[in-house]
mmCIF file of C-alpha atoms and ligand atoms in Angstrom:
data_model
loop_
_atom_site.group_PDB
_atom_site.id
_atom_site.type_symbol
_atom_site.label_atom_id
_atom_site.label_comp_id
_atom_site.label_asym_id
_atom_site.label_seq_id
_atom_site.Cartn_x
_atom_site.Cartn_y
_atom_site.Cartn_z
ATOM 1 C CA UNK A 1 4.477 7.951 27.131
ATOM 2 C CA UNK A 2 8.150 8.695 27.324
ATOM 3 C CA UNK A 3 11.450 9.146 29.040
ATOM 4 C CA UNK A 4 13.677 11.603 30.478
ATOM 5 C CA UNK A 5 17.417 11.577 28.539
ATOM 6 C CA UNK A 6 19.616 13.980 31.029
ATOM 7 C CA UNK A 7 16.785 15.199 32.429
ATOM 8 C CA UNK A 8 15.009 15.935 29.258
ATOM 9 C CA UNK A 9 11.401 14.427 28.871
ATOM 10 C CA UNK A 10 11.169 12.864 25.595
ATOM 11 C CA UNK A 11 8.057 11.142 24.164
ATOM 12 C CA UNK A 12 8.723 8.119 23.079
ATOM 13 C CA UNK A 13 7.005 4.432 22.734
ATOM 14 C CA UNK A 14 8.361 1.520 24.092
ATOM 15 C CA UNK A 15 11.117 0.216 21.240
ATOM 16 C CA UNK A 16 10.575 -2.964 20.210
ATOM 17 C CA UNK A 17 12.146 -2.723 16.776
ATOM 18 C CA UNK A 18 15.332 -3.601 18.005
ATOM 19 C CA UNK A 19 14.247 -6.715 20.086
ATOM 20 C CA UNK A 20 12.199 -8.497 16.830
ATOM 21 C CA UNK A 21 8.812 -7.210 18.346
ATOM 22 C CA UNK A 22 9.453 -8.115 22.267
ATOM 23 C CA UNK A 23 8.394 -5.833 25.331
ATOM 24 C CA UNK A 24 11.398 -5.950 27.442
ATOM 25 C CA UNK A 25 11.039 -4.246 30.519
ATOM 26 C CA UNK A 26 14.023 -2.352 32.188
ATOM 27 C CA UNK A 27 15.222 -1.916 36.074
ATOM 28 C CA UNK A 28 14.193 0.374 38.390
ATOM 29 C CA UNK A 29 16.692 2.907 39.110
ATOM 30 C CA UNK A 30 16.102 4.028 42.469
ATOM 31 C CA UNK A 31 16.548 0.749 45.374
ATOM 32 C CA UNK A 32 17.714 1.938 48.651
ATOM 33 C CA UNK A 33 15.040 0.598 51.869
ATOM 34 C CA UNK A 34 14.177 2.409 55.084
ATOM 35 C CA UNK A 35 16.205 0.883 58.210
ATOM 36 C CA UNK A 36 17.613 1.895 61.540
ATOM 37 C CA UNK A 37 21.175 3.882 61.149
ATOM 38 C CA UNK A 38 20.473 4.650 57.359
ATOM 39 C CA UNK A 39 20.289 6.915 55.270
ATOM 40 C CA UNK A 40 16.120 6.760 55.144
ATOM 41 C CA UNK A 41 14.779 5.833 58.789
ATOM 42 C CA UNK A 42 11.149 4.497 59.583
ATOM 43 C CA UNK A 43 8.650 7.623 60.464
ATOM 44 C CA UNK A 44 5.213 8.769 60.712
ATOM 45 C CA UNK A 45 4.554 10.716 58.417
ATOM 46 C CA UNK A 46 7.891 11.317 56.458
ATOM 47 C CA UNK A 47 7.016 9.257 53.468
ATOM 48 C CA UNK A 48 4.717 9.517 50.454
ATOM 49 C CA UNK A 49 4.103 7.105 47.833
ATOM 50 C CA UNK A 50 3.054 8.221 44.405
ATOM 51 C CA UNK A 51 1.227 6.055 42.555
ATOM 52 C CA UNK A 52 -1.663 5.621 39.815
ATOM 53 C CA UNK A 53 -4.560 3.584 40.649
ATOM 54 C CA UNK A 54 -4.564 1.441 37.346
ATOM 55 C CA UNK A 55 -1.291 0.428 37.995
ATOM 56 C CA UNK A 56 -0.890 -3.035 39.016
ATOM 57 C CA UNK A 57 2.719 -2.351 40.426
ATOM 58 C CA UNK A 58 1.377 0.677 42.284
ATOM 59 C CA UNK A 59 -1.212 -1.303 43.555
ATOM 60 C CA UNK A 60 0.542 -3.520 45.117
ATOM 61 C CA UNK A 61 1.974 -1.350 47.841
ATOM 62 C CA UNK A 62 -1.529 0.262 48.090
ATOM 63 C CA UNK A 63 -2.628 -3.010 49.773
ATOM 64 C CA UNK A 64 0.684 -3.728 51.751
ATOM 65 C CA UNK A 65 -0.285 0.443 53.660
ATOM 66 C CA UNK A 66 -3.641 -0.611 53.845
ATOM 67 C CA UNK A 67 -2.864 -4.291 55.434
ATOM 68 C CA UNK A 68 0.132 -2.760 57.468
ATOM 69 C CA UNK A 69 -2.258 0.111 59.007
ATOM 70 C CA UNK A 70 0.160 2.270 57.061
ATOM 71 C CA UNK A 71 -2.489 4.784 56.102
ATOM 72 C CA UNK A 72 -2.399 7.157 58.453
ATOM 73 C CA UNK A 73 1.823 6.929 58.691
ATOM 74 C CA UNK A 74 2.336 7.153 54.891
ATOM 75 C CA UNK A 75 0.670 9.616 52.237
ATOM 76 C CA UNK A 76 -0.472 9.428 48.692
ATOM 77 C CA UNK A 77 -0.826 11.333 45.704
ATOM 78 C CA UNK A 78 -2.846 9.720 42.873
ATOM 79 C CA UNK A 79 -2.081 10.375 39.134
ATOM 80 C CA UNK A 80 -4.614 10.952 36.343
ATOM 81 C CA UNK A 81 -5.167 7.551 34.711
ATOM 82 C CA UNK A 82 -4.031 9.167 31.244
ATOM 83 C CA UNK A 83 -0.557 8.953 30.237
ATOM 84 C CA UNK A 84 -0.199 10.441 27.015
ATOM 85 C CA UNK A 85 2.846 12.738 25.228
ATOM 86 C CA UNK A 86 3.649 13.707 28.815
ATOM 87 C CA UNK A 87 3.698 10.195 30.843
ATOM 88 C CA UNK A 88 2.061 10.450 34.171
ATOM 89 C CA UNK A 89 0.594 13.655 34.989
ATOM 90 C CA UNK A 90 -1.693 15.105 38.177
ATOM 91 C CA UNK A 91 -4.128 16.730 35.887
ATOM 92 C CA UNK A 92 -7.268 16.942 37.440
ATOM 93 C CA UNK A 93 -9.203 13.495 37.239
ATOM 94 C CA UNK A 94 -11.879 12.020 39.291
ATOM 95 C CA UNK A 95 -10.433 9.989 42.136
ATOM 96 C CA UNK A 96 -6.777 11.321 41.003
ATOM 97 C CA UNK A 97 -5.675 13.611 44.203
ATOM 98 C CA UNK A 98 -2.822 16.381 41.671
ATOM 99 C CA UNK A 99 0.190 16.420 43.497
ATOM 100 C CA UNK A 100 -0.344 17.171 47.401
ATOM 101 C CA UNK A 101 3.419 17.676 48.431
ATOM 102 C CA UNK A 102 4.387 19.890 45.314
ATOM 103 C CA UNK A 103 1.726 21.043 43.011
ATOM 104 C CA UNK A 104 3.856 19.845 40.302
ATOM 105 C CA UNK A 105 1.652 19.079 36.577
ATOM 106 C CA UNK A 106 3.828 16.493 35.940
ATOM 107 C CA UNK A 107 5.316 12.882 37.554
ATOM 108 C CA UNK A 108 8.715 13.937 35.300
ATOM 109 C CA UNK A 109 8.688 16.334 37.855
ATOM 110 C CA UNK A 110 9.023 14.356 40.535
ATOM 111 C CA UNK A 111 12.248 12.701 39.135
ATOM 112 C CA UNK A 112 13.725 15.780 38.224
ATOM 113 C CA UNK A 113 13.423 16.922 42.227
ATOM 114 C CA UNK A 114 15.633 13.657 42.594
ATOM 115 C CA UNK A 115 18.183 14.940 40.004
ATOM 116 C CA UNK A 116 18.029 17.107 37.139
ATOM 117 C CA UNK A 117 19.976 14.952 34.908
ATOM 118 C CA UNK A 118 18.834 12.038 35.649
ATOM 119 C CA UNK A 119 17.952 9.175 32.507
ATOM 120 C CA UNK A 120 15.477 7.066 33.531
ATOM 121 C CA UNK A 121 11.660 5.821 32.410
ATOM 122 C CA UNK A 122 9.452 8.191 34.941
ATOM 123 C CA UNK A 123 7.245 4.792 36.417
ATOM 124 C CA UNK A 124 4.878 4.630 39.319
ATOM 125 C CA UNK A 125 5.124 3.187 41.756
ATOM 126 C CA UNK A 126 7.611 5.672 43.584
ATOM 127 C CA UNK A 127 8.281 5.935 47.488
ATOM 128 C CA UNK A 128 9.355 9.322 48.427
ATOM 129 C CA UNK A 129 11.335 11.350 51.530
ATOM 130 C CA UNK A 130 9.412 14.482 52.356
ATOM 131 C CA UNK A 131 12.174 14.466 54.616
ATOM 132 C CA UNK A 132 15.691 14.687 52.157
ATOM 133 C CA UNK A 133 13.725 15.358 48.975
ATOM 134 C CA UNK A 134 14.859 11.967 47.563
ATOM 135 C CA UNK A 135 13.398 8.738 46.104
ATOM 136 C CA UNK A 136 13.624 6.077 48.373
ATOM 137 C CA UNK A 137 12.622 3.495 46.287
ATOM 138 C CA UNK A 138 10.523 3.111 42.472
ATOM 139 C CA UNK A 139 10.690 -0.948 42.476
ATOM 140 C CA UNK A 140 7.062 -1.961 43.389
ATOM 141 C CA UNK A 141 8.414 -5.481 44.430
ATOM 142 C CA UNK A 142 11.181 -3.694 46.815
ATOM 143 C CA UNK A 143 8.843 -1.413 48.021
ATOM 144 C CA UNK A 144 5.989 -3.497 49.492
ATOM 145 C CA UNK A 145 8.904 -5.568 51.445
ATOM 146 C CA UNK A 146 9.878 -1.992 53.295
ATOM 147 C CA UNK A 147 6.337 -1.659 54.586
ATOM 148 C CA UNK A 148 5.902 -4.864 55.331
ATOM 149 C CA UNK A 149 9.426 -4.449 57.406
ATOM 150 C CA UNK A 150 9.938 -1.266 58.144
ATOM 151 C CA UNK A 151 7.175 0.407 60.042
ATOM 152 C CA UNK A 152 6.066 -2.154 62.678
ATOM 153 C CA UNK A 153 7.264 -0.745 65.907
ATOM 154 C CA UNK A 154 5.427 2.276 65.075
ATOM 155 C CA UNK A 155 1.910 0.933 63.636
ATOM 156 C CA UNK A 156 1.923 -1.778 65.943
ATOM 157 C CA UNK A 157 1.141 -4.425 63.153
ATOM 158 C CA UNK A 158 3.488 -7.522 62.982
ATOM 159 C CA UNK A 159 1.252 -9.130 60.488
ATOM 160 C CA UNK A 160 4.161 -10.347 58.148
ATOM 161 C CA UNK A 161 3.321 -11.412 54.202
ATOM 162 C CA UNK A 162 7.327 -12.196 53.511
ATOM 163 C CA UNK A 163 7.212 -14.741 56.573
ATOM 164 C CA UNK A 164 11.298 -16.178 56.834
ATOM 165 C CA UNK A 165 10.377 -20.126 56.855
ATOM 166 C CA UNK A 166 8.081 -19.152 53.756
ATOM 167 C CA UNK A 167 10.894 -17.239 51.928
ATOM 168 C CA UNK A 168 12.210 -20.204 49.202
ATOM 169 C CA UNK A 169 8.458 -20.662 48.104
ATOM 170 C CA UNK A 170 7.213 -17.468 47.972
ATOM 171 C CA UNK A 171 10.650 -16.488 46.058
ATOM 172 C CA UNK A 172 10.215 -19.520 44.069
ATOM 173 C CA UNK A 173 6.208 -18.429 42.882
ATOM 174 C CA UNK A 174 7.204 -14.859 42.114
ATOM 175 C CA UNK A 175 9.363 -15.548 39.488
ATOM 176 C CA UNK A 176 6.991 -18.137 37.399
ATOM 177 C CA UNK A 177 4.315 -15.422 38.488
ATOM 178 C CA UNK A 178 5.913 -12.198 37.509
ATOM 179 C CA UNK A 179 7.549 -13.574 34.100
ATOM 180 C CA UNK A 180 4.297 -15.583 32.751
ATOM 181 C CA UNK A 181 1.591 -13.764 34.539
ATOM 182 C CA UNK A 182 2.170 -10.366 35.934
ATOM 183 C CA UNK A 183 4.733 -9.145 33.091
ATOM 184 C CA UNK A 184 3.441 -11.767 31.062
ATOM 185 C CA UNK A 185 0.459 -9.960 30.073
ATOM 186 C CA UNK A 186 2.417 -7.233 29.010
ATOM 187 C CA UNK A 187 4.885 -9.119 27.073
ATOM 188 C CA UNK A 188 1.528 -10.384 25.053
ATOM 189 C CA UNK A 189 -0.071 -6.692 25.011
ATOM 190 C CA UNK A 190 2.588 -4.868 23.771
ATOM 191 C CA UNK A 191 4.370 -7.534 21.023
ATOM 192 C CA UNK A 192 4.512 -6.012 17.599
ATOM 193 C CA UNK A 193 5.204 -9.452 16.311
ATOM 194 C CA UNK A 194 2.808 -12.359 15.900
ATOM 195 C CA UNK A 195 5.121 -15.279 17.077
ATOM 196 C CA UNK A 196 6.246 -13.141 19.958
ATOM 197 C CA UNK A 197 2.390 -12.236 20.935
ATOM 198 C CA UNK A 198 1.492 -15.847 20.752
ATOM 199 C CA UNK A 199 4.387 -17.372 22.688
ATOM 200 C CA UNK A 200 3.560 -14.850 25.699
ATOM 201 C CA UNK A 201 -0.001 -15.838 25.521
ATOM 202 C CA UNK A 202 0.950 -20.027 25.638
ATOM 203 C CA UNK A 203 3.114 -18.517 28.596
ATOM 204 C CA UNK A 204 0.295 -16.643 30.351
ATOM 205 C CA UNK A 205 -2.750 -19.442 29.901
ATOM 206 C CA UNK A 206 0.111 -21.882 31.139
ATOM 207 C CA UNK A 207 0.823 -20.482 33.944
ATOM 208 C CA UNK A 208 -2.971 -19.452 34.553
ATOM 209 C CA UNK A 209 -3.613 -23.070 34.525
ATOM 210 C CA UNK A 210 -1.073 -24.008 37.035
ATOM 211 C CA UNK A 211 -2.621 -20.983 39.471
ATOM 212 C CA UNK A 212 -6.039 -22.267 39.090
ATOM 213 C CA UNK A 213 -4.149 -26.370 39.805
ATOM 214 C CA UNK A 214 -2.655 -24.836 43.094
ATOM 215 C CA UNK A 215 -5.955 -22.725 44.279
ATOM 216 C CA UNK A 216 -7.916 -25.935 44.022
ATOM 217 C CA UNK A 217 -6.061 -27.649 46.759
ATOM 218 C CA UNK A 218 -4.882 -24.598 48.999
ATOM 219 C CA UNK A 219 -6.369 -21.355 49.480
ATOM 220 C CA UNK A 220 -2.874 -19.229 49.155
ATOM 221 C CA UNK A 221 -0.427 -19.297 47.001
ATOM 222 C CA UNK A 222 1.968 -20.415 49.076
ATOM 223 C CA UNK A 223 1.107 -22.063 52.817
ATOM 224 C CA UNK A 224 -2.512 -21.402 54.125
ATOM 225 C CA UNK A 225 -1.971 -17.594 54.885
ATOM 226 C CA UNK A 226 -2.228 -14.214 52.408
ATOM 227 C CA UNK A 227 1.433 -13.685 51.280
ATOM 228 C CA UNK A 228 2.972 -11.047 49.095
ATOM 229 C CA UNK A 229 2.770 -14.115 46.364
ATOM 230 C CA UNK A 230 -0.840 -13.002 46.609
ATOM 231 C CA UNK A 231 -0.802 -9.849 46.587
ATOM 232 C CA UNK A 232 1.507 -9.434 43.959
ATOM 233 C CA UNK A 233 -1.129 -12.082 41.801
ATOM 234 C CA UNK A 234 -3.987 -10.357 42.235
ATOM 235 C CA UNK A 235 -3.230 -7.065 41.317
ATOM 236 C CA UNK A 236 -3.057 -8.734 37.620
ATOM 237 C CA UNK A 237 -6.096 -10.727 38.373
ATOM 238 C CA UNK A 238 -8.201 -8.057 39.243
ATOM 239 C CA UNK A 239 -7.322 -6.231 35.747
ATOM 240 C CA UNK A 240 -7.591 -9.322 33.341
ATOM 241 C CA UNK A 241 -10.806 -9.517 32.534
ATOM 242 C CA UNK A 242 -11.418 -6.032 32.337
ATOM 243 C CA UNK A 243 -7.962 -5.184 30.416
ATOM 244 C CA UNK A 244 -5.900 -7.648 29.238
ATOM 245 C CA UNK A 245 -8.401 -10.496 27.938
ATOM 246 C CA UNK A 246 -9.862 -7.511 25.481
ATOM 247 C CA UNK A 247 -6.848 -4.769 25.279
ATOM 248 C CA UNK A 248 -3.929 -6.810 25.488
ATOM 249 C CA UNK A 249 -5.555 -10.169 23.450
ATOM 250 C CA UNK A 250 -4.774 -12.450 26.578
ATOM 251 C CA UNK A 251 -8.519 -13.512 25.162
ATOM 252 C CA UNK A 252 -8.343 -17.445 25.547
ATOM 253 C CA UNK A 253 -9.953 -17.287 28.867
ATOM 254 C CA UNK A 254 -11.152 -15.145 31.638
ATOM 255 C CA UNK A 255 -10.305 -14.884 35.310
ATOM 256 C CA UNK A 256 -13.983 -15.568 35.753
ATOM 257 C CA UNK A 257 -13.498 -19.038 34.152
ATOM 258 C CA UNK A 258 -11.199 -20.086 36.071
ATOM 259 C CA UNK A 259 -13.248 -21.396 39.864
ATOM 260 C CA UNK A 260 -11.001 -21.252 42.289
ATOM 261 C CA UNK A 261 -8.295 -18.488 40.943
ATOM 262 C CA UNK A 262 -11.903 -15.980 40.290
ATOM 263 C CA UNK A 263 -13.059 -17.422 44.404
ATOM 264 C CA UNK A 264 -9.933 -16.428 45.435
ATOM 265 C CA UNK A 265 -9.517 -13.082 43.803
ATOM 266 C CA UNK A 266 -12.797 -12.352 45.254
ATOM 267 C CA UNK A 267 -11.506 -13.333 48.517
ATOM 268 C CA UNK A 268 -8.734 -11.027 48.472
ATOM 269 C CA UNK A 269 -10.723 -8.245 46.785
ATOM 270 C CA UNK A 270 -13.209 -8.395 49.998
ATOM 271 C CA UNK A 271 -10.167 -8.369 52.795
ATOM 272 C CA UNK A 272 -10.740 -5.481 54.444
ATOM 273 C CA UNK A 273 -9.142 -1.517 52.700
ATOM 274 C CA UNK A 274 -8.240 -3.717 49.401
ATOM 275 C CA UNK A 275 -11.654 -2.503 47.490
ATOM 276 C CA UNK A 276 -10.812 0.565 48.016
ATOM 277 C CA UNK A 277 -7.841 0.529 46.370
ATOM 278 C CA UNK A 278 -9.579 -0.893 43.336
ATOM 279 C CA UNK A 279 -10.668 1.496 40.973
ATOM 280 C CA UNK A 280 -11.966 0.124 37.349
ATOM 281 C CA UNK A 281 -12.759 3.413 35.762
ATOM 282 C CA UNK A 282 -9.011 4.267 36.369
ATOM 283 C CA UNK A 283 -7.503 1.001 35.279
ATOM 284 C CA UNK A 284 -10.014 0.684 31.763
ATOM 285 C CA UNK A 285 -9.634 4.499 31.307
ATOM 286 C CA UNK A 286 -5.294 4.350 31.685
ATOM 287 C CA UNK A 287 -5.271 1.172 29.947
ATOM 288 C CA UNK A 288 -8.120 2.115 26.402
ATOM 289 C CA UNK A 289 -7.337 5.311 26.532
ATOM 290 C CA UNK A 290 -3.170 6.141 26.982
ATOM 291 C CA UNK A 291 -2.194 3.110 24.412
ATOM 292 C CA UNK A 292 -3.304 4.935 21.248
ATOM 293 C CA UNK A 293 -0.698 2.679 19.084
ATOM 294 C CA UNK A 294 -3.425 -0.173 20.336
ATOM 295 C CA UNK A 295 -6.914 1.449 20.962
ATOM 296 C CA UNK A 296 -6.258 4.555 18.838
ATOM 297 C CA UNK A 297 -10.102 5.626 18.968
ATOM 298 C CA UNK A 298 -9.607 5.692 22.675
ATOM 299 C CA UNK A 299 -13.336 4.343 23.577
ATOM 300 C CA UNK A 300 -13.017 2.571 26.718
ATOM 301 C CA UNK A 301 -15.064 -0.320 27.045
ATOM 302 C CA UNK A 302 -18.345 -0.518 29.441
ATOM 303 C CA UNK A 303 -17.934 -4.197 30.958
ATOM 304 C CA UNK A 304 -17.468 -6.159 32.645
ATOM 305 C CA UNK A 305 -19.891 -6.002 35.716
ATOM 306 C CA UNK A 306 -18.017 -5.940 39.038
ATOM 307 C CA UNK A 307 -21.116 -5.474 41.266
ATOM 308 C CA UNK A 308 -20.342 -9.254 41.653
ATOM 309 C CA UNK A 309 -17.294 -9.321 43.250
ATOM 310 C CA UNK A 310 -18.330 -7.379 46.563
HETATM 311 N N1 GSH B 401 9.311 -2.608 37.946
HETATM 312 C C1 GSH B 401 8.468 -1.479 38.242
HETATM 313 C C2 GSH B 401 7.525 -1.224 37.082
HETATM 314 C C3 GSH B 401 6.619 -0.070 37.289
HETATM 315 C C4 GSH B 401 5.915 0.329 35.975
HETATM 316 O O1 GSH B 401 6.330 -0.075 34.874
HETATM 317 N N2 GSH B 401 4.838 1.132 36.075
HETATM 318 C C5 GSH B 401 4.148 1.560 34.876
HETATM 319 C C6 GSH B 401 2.697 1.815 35.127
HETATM 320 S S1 GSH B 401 1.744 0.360 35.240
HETATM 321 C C7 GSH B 401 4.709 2.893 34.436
HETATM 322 O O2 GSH B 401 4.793 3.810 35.230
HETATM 323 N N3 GSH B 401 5.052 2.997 33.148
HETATM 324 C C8 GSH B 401 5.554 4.183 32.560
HETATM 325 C C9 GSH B 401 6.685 3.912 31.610
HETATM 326 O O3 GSH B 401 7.086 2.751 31.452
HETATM 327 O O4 GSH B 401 7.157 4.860 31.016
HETATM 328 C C10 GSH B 401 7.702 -1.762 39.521
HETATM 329 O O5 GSH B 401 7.240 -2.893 39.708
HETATM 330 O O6 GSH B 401 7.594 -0.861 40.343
#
């Protein structure tokens, strides 16, 4: 885990010294979109996303190619789900893919192609230009928006999950959703403080609870379609009880507890492509194994059984 400082990698932890034990997590640096007349246009095969399978931000736009019939228009190279002193790295893995465009040992790398000076934490997910050598975009939330957009004259899929009359709802869900739930278990994981670590989890079982209120009279988070509201839930969902109940202490209850929130994620998990972009040995092995400050024996636990779910 680290950063690159003028294009320098340095490994470093997350500082949370200086914010009395709180995660805080900072922008994405790269936000331009694909469009007609600029700089990055809409093309088969001119874009590749990099990503790591126990990601939840990567996996987000993993689902948006596979329910935009992206797959054959975009690529992907898969990271190994260990981030240690080096970050992200395309050592070889099972199910990781090494870097396909490059052959580069490294997702530093990758940044450094952007610009060799660049300061800037080296995440996943990123979208990238074959074409211009460039980052498009590294802001998961951003990029699932330019497939949803950006491709449909040439897959031929208008399905839209950011529907305009929909907009003020879904907008208004993301934000309780991302700050209590999708960040939120992060904010509890990584606290070095106790107060901190239990406010996020209040946060995270409140907010839980108000998902599970919702799912019991609607099927969607927001009208009676899949939206990105749901895609950008369940990406979280489908780690909790694996991950964050045990690693990151979100213990007071499990997805599985929950009716209609675990129905639902099971609903979503069986939509056609999105099992495939599920991989649990990746997310327990990234998660047990790369946070040595929290699991410093690095055993990765066996359960839960997922057999269920399909
Ligand atoms: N806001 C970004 C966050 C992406 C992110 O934090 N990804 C994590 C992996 S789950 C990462 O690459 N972390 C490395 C780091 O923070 O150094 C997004 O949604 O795309």
């Amino acid at each position: 885990m680290g950063l690159l400082i003028n294009g320098k990698w340095h490994d470093k932890w997350y500082d949370t010294a200086k914010s009395g034990g709180r995660f805080e997590r900072q922008d994405s640096l790269f936000r331009n979109t694909i469009e007609k007349g600029g700089e990055f246009e809409a093309e088969s095969g001119r874009y590749h996303l990099y990503v790591s399978l126990a990601c939840p931000w990567a996996h987000r736009t993993l689902i948006m190619r596979q329910l935009k019939s992206l797959t054959s228009h975009i690529s992907v190279s898969i990271v190994s789900p260990d981030m240690l002193d080096n970050g992200w790295t395309f050592l070889p893995y099972k199910g990781s893919t090494g870097d396909t465009l490059y052959g580069h040992r490294y997702m530093y790398e990758i940044y450094l192609r952007q610009q060799a000076d660049v300061t800037t934490r080296v995440t996943v997910p990123v979208l990238w230009d074959k074409k211009t050598e460039r980052i498009v975009n590294n802001e998961s939330a951003e990029i699932i928006r330019i497939l949803n957009n950006s491709f449909n004259d040439i897959t031929g899929n208008y399905s839209d999950f950011y529907p305009e009359q929909l907009r003020p709802e879904i907008d208004e869900v993301n934000q309780w959703v991302y700050n209590d739930i999708n960040n939120g278990v992060y904010k509890a994981g990584f606290a070095t403080d106790q107060a901190v670590y239990e406010a996020a989890v209040d946060k995270l079982f409140s907010a839980l609870d108000k998902v599970e209120a919702r799912l019991q009279r609607q099927a969607f988070l927001v009208g009676n379609h899949l939206t990105e509201a749901d895609i950008r839930l369940f990406t979280t969902l489908v780690r909790f009880d694996a991950v964050y109940h045990g690693h990151f202490k979100c213990n007071r209850k499990q997805i599985q507890d929950y009716p209609a929130m675990f129905d639902y994620m099971k609903r979503i998990y069986r939509l056609d492509g999105v099992a495939d972009t599920t991989n649990m040995d990746h997310i327990k092995r990234h998660y047990y194994y790369s946070h040595t400050m929290i699991n410093p024996t690095q055993v990765v636990p066996v359960g839960p059984d997922v057999s269920l779910w399909k």
